[in-house]
Amino acid sequence: EQALAWMAQNYPAEHYGLVIKSHGSGVLSWWGPGSVRSEHPGQVETFFVGYDDEAHDCLTPFEVEAVLARFKDQHHQGRKLDLLVADSCDPAMIEVLYQLHDEVEYFIGSESTIIIGSFRYAGMLSLLKAGPQIDARQLCERIVKDFIDSPEHSSTHDVMAAFALEAIPALVERFDLFAERLLAVRRDHGKFGVKGLVSFYDGAYWDLGKLAEAISQGRGEFATSPGYAELKAAAEEVLTALRATRVSMWYDGDYATGKVGGLSLFWPSKADKYQEYRNYYKTLALSEVTAWDEFLDCWFGVLPE
């Protein structure tokens, strides 16, 4: 927060971007869920990005959201941060983007693990120097493409995407309907398999696009459920809304072969993982406005509180 205030004071500008460059782990922390304190809901002590091994701490999305909100109000005349780049692993999740959508215009990040430092920072500065009038959307397109072309990035597989966060609420609205329909099928059909998915972070996160695609194409025994027609329609709406949020996406290797969607969501493979992080997950903004956490409760047999 002090760095942003210093930047605004010493380098006043109409447009600002921020890069967070450090280890990340998406919506879960390596060190467990931390504590969810009743007087400050959602303030989890270890989570998301910017790990500090000495302090045994990291930035939470709630902290990032709060800092950017103060920057917007105190230093940017009520305008959102133009661009947030996460040079870290696993940040491109629907939970994260919805948490930050009121404070950020454009977000760049990967839903997979990456080699930190693979962005072409010199290239970013050269773009700005050569064309200072370039807008954030155009800059996003170049940054994402330059990342995948960088010799420093993983030679096995990578995915990098840019998102317009103003379109995230529309995606979340359709995702809520999708979650409700999926919950109805779960209650009617029981647990079911879905074929052709792509997972990240040891099976804790799943590509949202591949999930919606598999559901829309009936790739699983859930397709025999009486509620499948409505679920299929909801999945197709999610795919349409997801495409509308993406400004640019480039991938290679396994992710190019699988044609991932660029955005993941939390659906752990193991029940104990969900139980461990459930209280934290309930505090996310996404859980407040969608039925996804209710679906997870039903999926893992957790009774509502």
Short mmCIF file of C-alpha atoms in Angstrom, two decimals:
data_model
loop_
_atom_site.label_atom_id
_atom_site.label_comp_id
_atom_site.label_asym_id
_atom_site.label_seq_id
_atom_site.Cartn_x
_atom_site.Cartn_y
_atom_site.Cartn_z
CA GLU A 1 0.00 0.00 0.00
CA GLN A 2 2.87 2.35 0.81
CA ALA A 3 4.47 1.57 -2.54
CA LEU A 4 1.28 2.46 -4.41
CA ALA A 5 0.92 5.70 -2.47
CA TRP A 6 4.56 6.60 -3.20
CA MET A 7 4.03 5.82 -6.88
CA ALA A 8 0.97 8.04 -7.11
CA GLN A 9 2.71 10.89 -5.30
CA ASN A 10 5.97 10.78 -7.25
CA TYR A 11 4.70 9.60 -10.63
CA PRO A 12 1.17 11.00 -11.06
CA ALA A 13 -0.55 9.48 -14.07
CA GLU A 14 -3.95 8.79 -15.53
CA HIS A 15 -3.29 5.06 -15.78
CA TYR A 16 -1.55 2.65 -13.42
CA GLY A 17 -0.52 -1.00 -13.50
CA LEU A 18 0.79 -3.28 -10.77
CA VAL A 19 2.80 -6.51 -11.00
CA ILE A 20 2.82 -8.96 -8.08
CA LYS A 21 5.83 -11.20 -8.63
CA SER A 22 6.22 -14.05 -6.16
CA HIS A 23 5.14 -17.59 -5.40
CA GLY A 24 1.42 -18.22 -5.52
CA SER A 25 -1.01 -21.07 -4.94
CA GLY A 26 -4.36 -19.90 -6.21
CA VAL A 27 -7.19 -19.92 -3.74
CA LEU A 28 -5.45 -22.25 -1.26
CA SER A 29 -2.35 -21.73 0.87
CA TRP A 30 0.54 -24.14 1.28
CA TRP A 31 0.25 -23.60 5.03
CA GLY A 32 -3.40 -24.38 5.48
CA PRO A 33 -6.51 -22.22 5.68
CA GLY A 34 -5.31 -19.93 8.47
CA SER A 35 -7.96 -18.49 10.76
CA VAL A 36 -11.31 -17.00 9.88
CA ARG A 37 -11.99 -14.47 12.61
CA SER A 38 -15.61 -13.59 13.28
CA GLU A 39 -14.87 -9.90 13.84
CA HIS A 40 -13.13 -9.73 10.46
CA PRO A 41 -14.79 -12.30 8.15
CA GLY A 42 -12.55 -13.49 5.38
CA GLN A 43 -9.26 -12.32 6.85
CA VAL A 44 -7.37 -15.56 6.42
CA GLU A 45 -3.78 -15.35 7.56
CA THR A 46 -2.08 -17.51 4.94
CA PHE A 47 -3.36 -17.54 1.40
CA PHE A 48 -3.04 -16.66 -2.28
CA VAL A 49 0.21 -15.01 -3.38
CA GLY A 50 3.41 -13.24 -2.29
CA TYR A 51 4.81 -15.83 0.12
CA ASP A 52 7.21 -14.68 2.84
CA ASP A 53 8.88 -17.74 4.35
CA GLU A 54 10.49 -15.80 7.20
CA ALA A 55 7.21 -14.27 8.37
CA HIS A 56 5.26 -17.41 7.41
CA ASP A 57 2.77 -15.14 5.67
CA CYS A 58 1.44 -14.18 2.25
CA LEU A 59 -0.93 -11.70 0.67
CA THR A 60 -4.60 -12.60 0.86
CA PRO A 61 -7.09 -11.61 -1.85
CA PHE A 62 -8.96 -9.68 0.84
CA GLU A 63 -5.80 -7.68 1.55
CA VAL A 64 -5.19 -7.04 -2.14
CA GLU A 65 -8.82 -6.01 -2.57
CA ALA A 66 -8.68 -3.64 0.40
CA VAL A 67 -5.39 -2.03 -0.64
CA LEU A 68 -6.58 -1.47 -4.20
CA ALA A 69 -9.86 -0.03 -2.94
CA ARG A 70 -7.96 2.52 -0.85
CA PHE A 71 -5.66 3.28 -3.78
CA LYS A 72 -8.71 3.88 -5.97
CA ASP A 73 -10.37 6.22 -3.48
CA GLN A 74 -7.32 8.06 -2.15
CA HIS A 75 -4.94 8.24 -5.10
CA HIS A 76 -6.77 7.49 -8.36
CA GLN A 77 -9.87 9.70 -8.19
CA GLY A 78 -12.20 6.75 -7.72
CA ARG A 79 -10.91 4.93 -10.79
CA LYS A 80 -9.98 1.27 -10.76
CA LEU A 81 -6.40 0.07 -11.19
CA ASP A 82 -5.98 -0.30 -14.94
CA LEU A 83 -3.96 -3.52 -14.92
CA LEU A 84 -2.95 -6.15 -12.37
CA VAL A 85 -0.40 -8.74 -13.48
CA ALA A 86 0.18 -11.82 -11.31
CA ASP A 87 3.63 -13.24 -12.05
CA SER A 88 2.90 -16.27 -9.91
CA CYS A 89 1.35 -19.72 -10.01
CA ASP A 90 -2.38 -20.48 -10.23
CA PRO A 91 -3.99 -17.03 -9.69
CA ALA A 92 -6.42 -17.09 -12.64
CA MET A 93 -9.47 -18.39 -10.82
CA ILE A 94 -13.08 -17.26 -10.95
CA GLU A 95 -12.97 -16.82 -7.16
CA VAL A 96 -10.02 -14.42 -7.36
CA LEU A 97 -11.28 -12.37 -10.29
CA TYR A 98 -14.69 -11.88 -8.74
CA GLN A 99 -13.09 -10.82 -5.45
CA LEU A 100 -11.11 -8.09 -7.28
CA HIS A 101 -13.52 -7.01 -10.01
CA ASP A 102 -14.58 -3.77 -8.29
CA GLU A 103 -10.96 -2.61 -7.99
CA VAL A 104 -9.26 -3.75 -11.22
CA GLU A 105 -10.03 -3.21 -14.91
CA TYR A 106 -7.81 -5.92 -16.43
CA PHE A 107 -6.12 -8.95 -14.90
CA ILE A 108 -3.32 -11.08 -16.35
CA GLY A 109 -2.44 -14.43 -14.84
CA SER A 110 -2.21 -18.18 -15.34
CA GLU A 111 -4.45 -20.93 -14.04
CA SER A 112 -1.40 -23.23 -13.98
CA THR A 113 2.04 -23.24 -12.42
CA ILE A 114 4.56 -21.05 -14.24
CA ILE A 115 8.23 -20.18 -14.03
CA ILE A 116 8.25 -16.88 -12.16
CA GLY A 117 9.98 -14.12 -14.08
CA SER A 118 9.02 -15.37 -17.54
CA PHE A 119 7.24 -12.15 -18.46
CA ARG A 120 9.19 -9.90 -20.79
CA TYR A 121 9.43 -6.88 -18.54
CA ALA A 122 11.83 -5.03 -20.82
CA GLY A 123 9.33 -5.56 -23.61
CA MET A 124 6.52 -4.09 -21.51
CA LEU A 125 8.55 -0.95 -20.89
CA SER A 126 9.54 -0.72 -24.55
CA LEU A 127 5.88 -0.88 -25.55
CA LEU A 128 5.00 1.94 -23.19
CA LYS A 129 7.95 4.04 -24.29
CA ALA A 130 7.21 3.56 -27.99
CA GLY A 131 3.48 4.13 -27.62
CA PRO A 132 2.53 5.83 -24.35
CA GLN A 133 -1.05 6.17 -25.61
CA ILE A 134 -1.54 2.39 -25.74
CA ASP A 135 -4.58 1.38 -23.72
CA ALA A 136 -4.68 -1.36 -21.10
CA ARG A 137 -6.52 -3.80 -23.35
CA GLN A 138 -3.93 -3.53 -26.11
CA LEU A 139 -1.14 -3.82 -23.57
CA CYS A 140 -2.74 -6.99 -22.19
CA GLU A 141 -2.77 -8.59 -25.62
CA ARG A 142 0.94 -7.93 -26.12
CA ILE A 143 1.99 -8.99 -22.62
CA VAL A 144 0.19 -12.34 -22.86
CA LYS A 145 1.56 -13.15 -26.32
CA ASP A 146 5.09 -12.09 -25.33
CA PHE A 147 4.91 -14.38 -22.30
CA ILE A 148 4.16 -17.48 -24.34
CA ASP A 149 6.90 -16.50 -26.82
CA SER A 150 9.44 -15.96 -24.04
CA PRO A 151 12.31 -18.50 -23.96
CA GLU A 152 12.16 -18.42 -20.16
CA HIS A 153 8.69 -19.93 -19.86
CA SER A 154 8.10 -23.66 -19.38
CA SER A 155 8.93 -25.76 -22.42
CA THR A 156 6.39 -28.42 -21.43
CA HIS A 157 3.13 -26.53 -21.11
CA ASP A 158 1.94 -23.08 -20.17
CA VAL A 159 -1.21 -21.00 -20.34
CA MET A 160 -1.49 -17.26 -19.84
CA ALA A 161 -4.60 -15.13 -20.20
CA ALA A 162 -5.89 -11.60 -19.77
CA PHE A 163 -9.40 -10.86 -18.54
CA ALA A 164 -11.66 -7.80 -18.55
CA LEU A 165 -13.02 -7.77 -15.03
CA GLU A 166 -16.01 -5.62 -15.94
CA ALA A 167 -17.38 -8.77 -17.63
CA ILE A 168 -16.84 -10.99 -14.58
CA PRO A 169 -20.21 -10.26 -12.88
CA ALA A 170 -22.05 -11.47 -15.99
CA LEU A 171 -19.98 -14.66 -15.96
CA VAL A 172 -20.62 -15.16 -12.25
CA GLU A 173 -24.37 -14.69 -12.75
CA ARG A 174 -24.39 -17.48 -15.32
CA PHE A 175 -22.07 -19.58 -13.20
CA ASP A 176 -24.54 -19.31 -10.33
CA LEU A 177 -27.31 -20.76 -12.50
CA PHE A 178 -24.90 -23.48 -13.65
CA ALA A 179 -24.10 -24.32 -10.02
CA GLU A 180 -27.80 -24.48 -9.13
CA ARG A 181 -28.52 -26.82 -12.03
CA LEU A 182 -25.49 -28.96 -11.20
CA LEU A 183 -26.66 -29.15 -7.60
CA ALA A 184 -30.10 -30.33 -8.75
CA VAL A 185 -28.53 -33.07 -10.87
CA ARG A 186 -26.29 -34.11 -7.96
CA ARG A 187 -29.32 -34.46 -5.69
CA ASP A 188 -31.25 -36.39 -8.32
CA HIS A 189 -28.46 -38.55 -9.68
CA GLY A 190 -25.92 -38.83 -6.88
CA LYS A 191 -22.22 -38.42 -7.55
CA PHE A 192 -21.19 -38.62 -11.19
CA GLY A 193 -18.07 -38.64 -13.30
CA VAL A 194 -17.20 -36.06 -15.95
CA LYS A 195 -14.83 -36.94 -18.78
CA GLY A 196 -12.20 -34.80 -20.46
CA LEU A 197 -11.41 -32.34 -17.66
CA VAL A 198 -8.13 -30.57 -16.88
CA SER A 199 -6.98 -30.12 -13.29
CA PHE A 200 -4.37 -28.01 -11.50
CA TYR A 201 -2.75 -27.89 -8.06
CA ASP A 202 -2.93 -31.64 -7.39
CA GLY A 203 -6.58 -31.90 -8.37
CA ALA A 204 -7.85 -29.05 -6.20
CA TYR A 205 -8.64 -26.75 -9.14
CA TRP A 206 -10.35 -27.53 -12.44
CA ASP A 207 -10.53 -25.61 -15.69
CA LEU A 208 -13.94 -23.96 -15.82
CA GLY A 209 -14.12 -23.97 -19.60
CA LYS A 210 -13.40 -27.69 -19.88
CA LEU A 211 -15.98 -28.44 -17.18
CA ALA A 212 -18.70 -26.42 -18.89
CA GLU A 213 -17.74 -27.92 -22.26
CA ALA A 214 -17.90 -31.49 -20.94
CA ILE A 215 -21.27 -30.84 -19.31
CA SER A 216 -22.67 -29.23 -22.47
CA GLN A 217 -21.52 -32.22 -24.54
CA GLY A 218 -22.95 -34.78 -22.12
CA ARG A 219 -19.61 -36.43 -21.34
CA GLY A 220 -20.72 -38.41 -18.31
CA GLU A 221 -23.54 -40.43 -16.78
CA PHE A 222 -25.16 -37.22 -15.51
CA ALA A 223 -26.59 -36.84 -19.03
CA THR A 224 -29.33 -39.34 -18.10
CA SER A 225 -30.64 -37.09 -15.33
CA PRO A 226 -34.08 -35.46 -15.88
CA GLY A 227 -32.48 -32.07 -15.22
CA TYR A 228 -29.73 -32.45 -17.80
CA ALA A 229 -31.38 -30.30 -20.49
CA GLU A 230 -31.44 -27.29 -18.17
CA LEU A 231 -27.89 -28.03 -17.00
CA LYS A 232 -26.68 -28.24 -20.59
CA ALA A 233 -28.21 -24.84 -21.39
CA ALA A 234 -26.60 -23.31 -18.30
CA ALA A 235 -23.20 -24.77 -19.24
CA GLU A 236 -23.42 -23.26 -22.70
CA GLU A 237 -24.18 -19.86 -21.18
CA VAL A 238 -21.09 -20.17 -18.98
CA LEU A 239 -18.95 -20.88 -22.05
CA THR A 240 -20.33 -17.83 -23.83
CA ALA A 241 -19.77 -15.59 -20.80
CA LEU A 242 -16.26 -16.98 -20.25
CA ARG A 243 -15.27 -16.10 -23.80
CA ALA A 244 -16.60 -12.58 -23.24
CA THR A 245 -14.31 -12.07 -20.24
CA ARG A 246 -11.13 -13.08 -22.08
CA VAL A 247 -9.15 -10.34 -23.75
CA SER A 248 -6.37 -12.66 -24.85
CA MET A 249 -5.19 -16.20 -24.15
CA TRP A 250 -2.17 -18.12 -25.38
CA TYR A 251 -1.09 -21.61 -24.49
CA ASP A 252 1.25 -24.37 -25.60
CA GLY A 253 2.04 -28.02 -24.90
CA ASP A 254 -0.57 -30.02 -23.01
CA TYR A 255 -2.79 -27.01 -22.46
CA ALA A 256 -2.88 -26.24 -26.17
CA THR A 257 -3.77 -29.86 -26.89
CA GLY A 258 -6.52 -29.77 -24.28
CA LYS A 259 -7.67 -26.27 -25.27
CA VAL A 260 -8.15 -25.05 -21.72
CA GLY A 261 -10.32 -22.02 -21.00
CA GLY A 262 -7.83 -19.96 -18.99
CA LEU A 263 -9.83 -19.77 -15.76
CA SER A 264 -10.13 -22.39 -13.04
CA LEU A 265 -12.33 -23.01 -10.00
CA PHE A 266 -12.07 -24.83 -6.68
CA TRP A 267 -13.46 -28.38 -6.66
CA PRO A 268 -11.03 -30.54 -4.69
CA SER A 269 -10.67 -34.21 -5.49
CA LYS A 270 -10.51 -35.16 -1.82
CA ALA A 271 -13.17 -34.54 0.81
CA ASP A 272 -10.64 -33.76 3.54
CA LYS A 273 -9.23 -30.94 1.42
CA TYR A 274 -12.68 -29.37 1.19
CA GLN A 275 -13.32 -29.85 4.90
CA GLU A 276 -10.00 -28.16 5.69
CA TYR A 277 -10.72 -25.07 3.60
CA ARG A 278 -14.52 -24.96 3.79
CA ASN A 279 -14.85 -22.21 6.42
CA TYR A 280 -12.44 -20.02 4.51
CA TYR A 281 -14.12 -20.70 1.17
CA LYS A 282 -17.47 -19.63 2.58
CA THR A 283 -16.07 -16.13 3.20
CA LEU A 284 -15.23 -15.47 -0.46
CA ALA A 285 -17.39 -13.03 -2.40
CA LEU A 286 -18.15 -15.77 -4.93
CA SER A 287 -19.67 -17.93 -2.20
CA GLU A 288 -21.91 -15.05 -1.17
CA VAL A 289 -23.51 -14.69 -4.60
CA THR A 290 -23.47 -18.19 -6.10
CA ALA A 291 -24.58 -21.69 -5.17
CA TRP A 292 -21.16 -23.21 -5.86
CA ASP A 293 -20.28 -23.60 -2.18
CA GLU A 294 -23.67 -25.23 -1.65
CA PHE A 295 -22.91 -27.63 -4.48
CA LEU A 296 -19.58 -28.49 -2.85
CA ASP A 297 -21.35 -29.07 0.47
CA CYS A 298 -23.75 -31.46 -1.23
CA TRP A 299 -21.01 -33.15 -3.26
CA PHE A 300 -18.98 -33.92 -0.16
CA GLY A 301 -21.97 -34.70 2.06
CA VAL A 302 -21.54 -31.70 4.35
CA LEU A 303 -24.76 -30.58 6.02
CA PRO A 304 -25.51 -26.83 5.80
CA GLU A 305 -24.89 -24.87 8.97
#
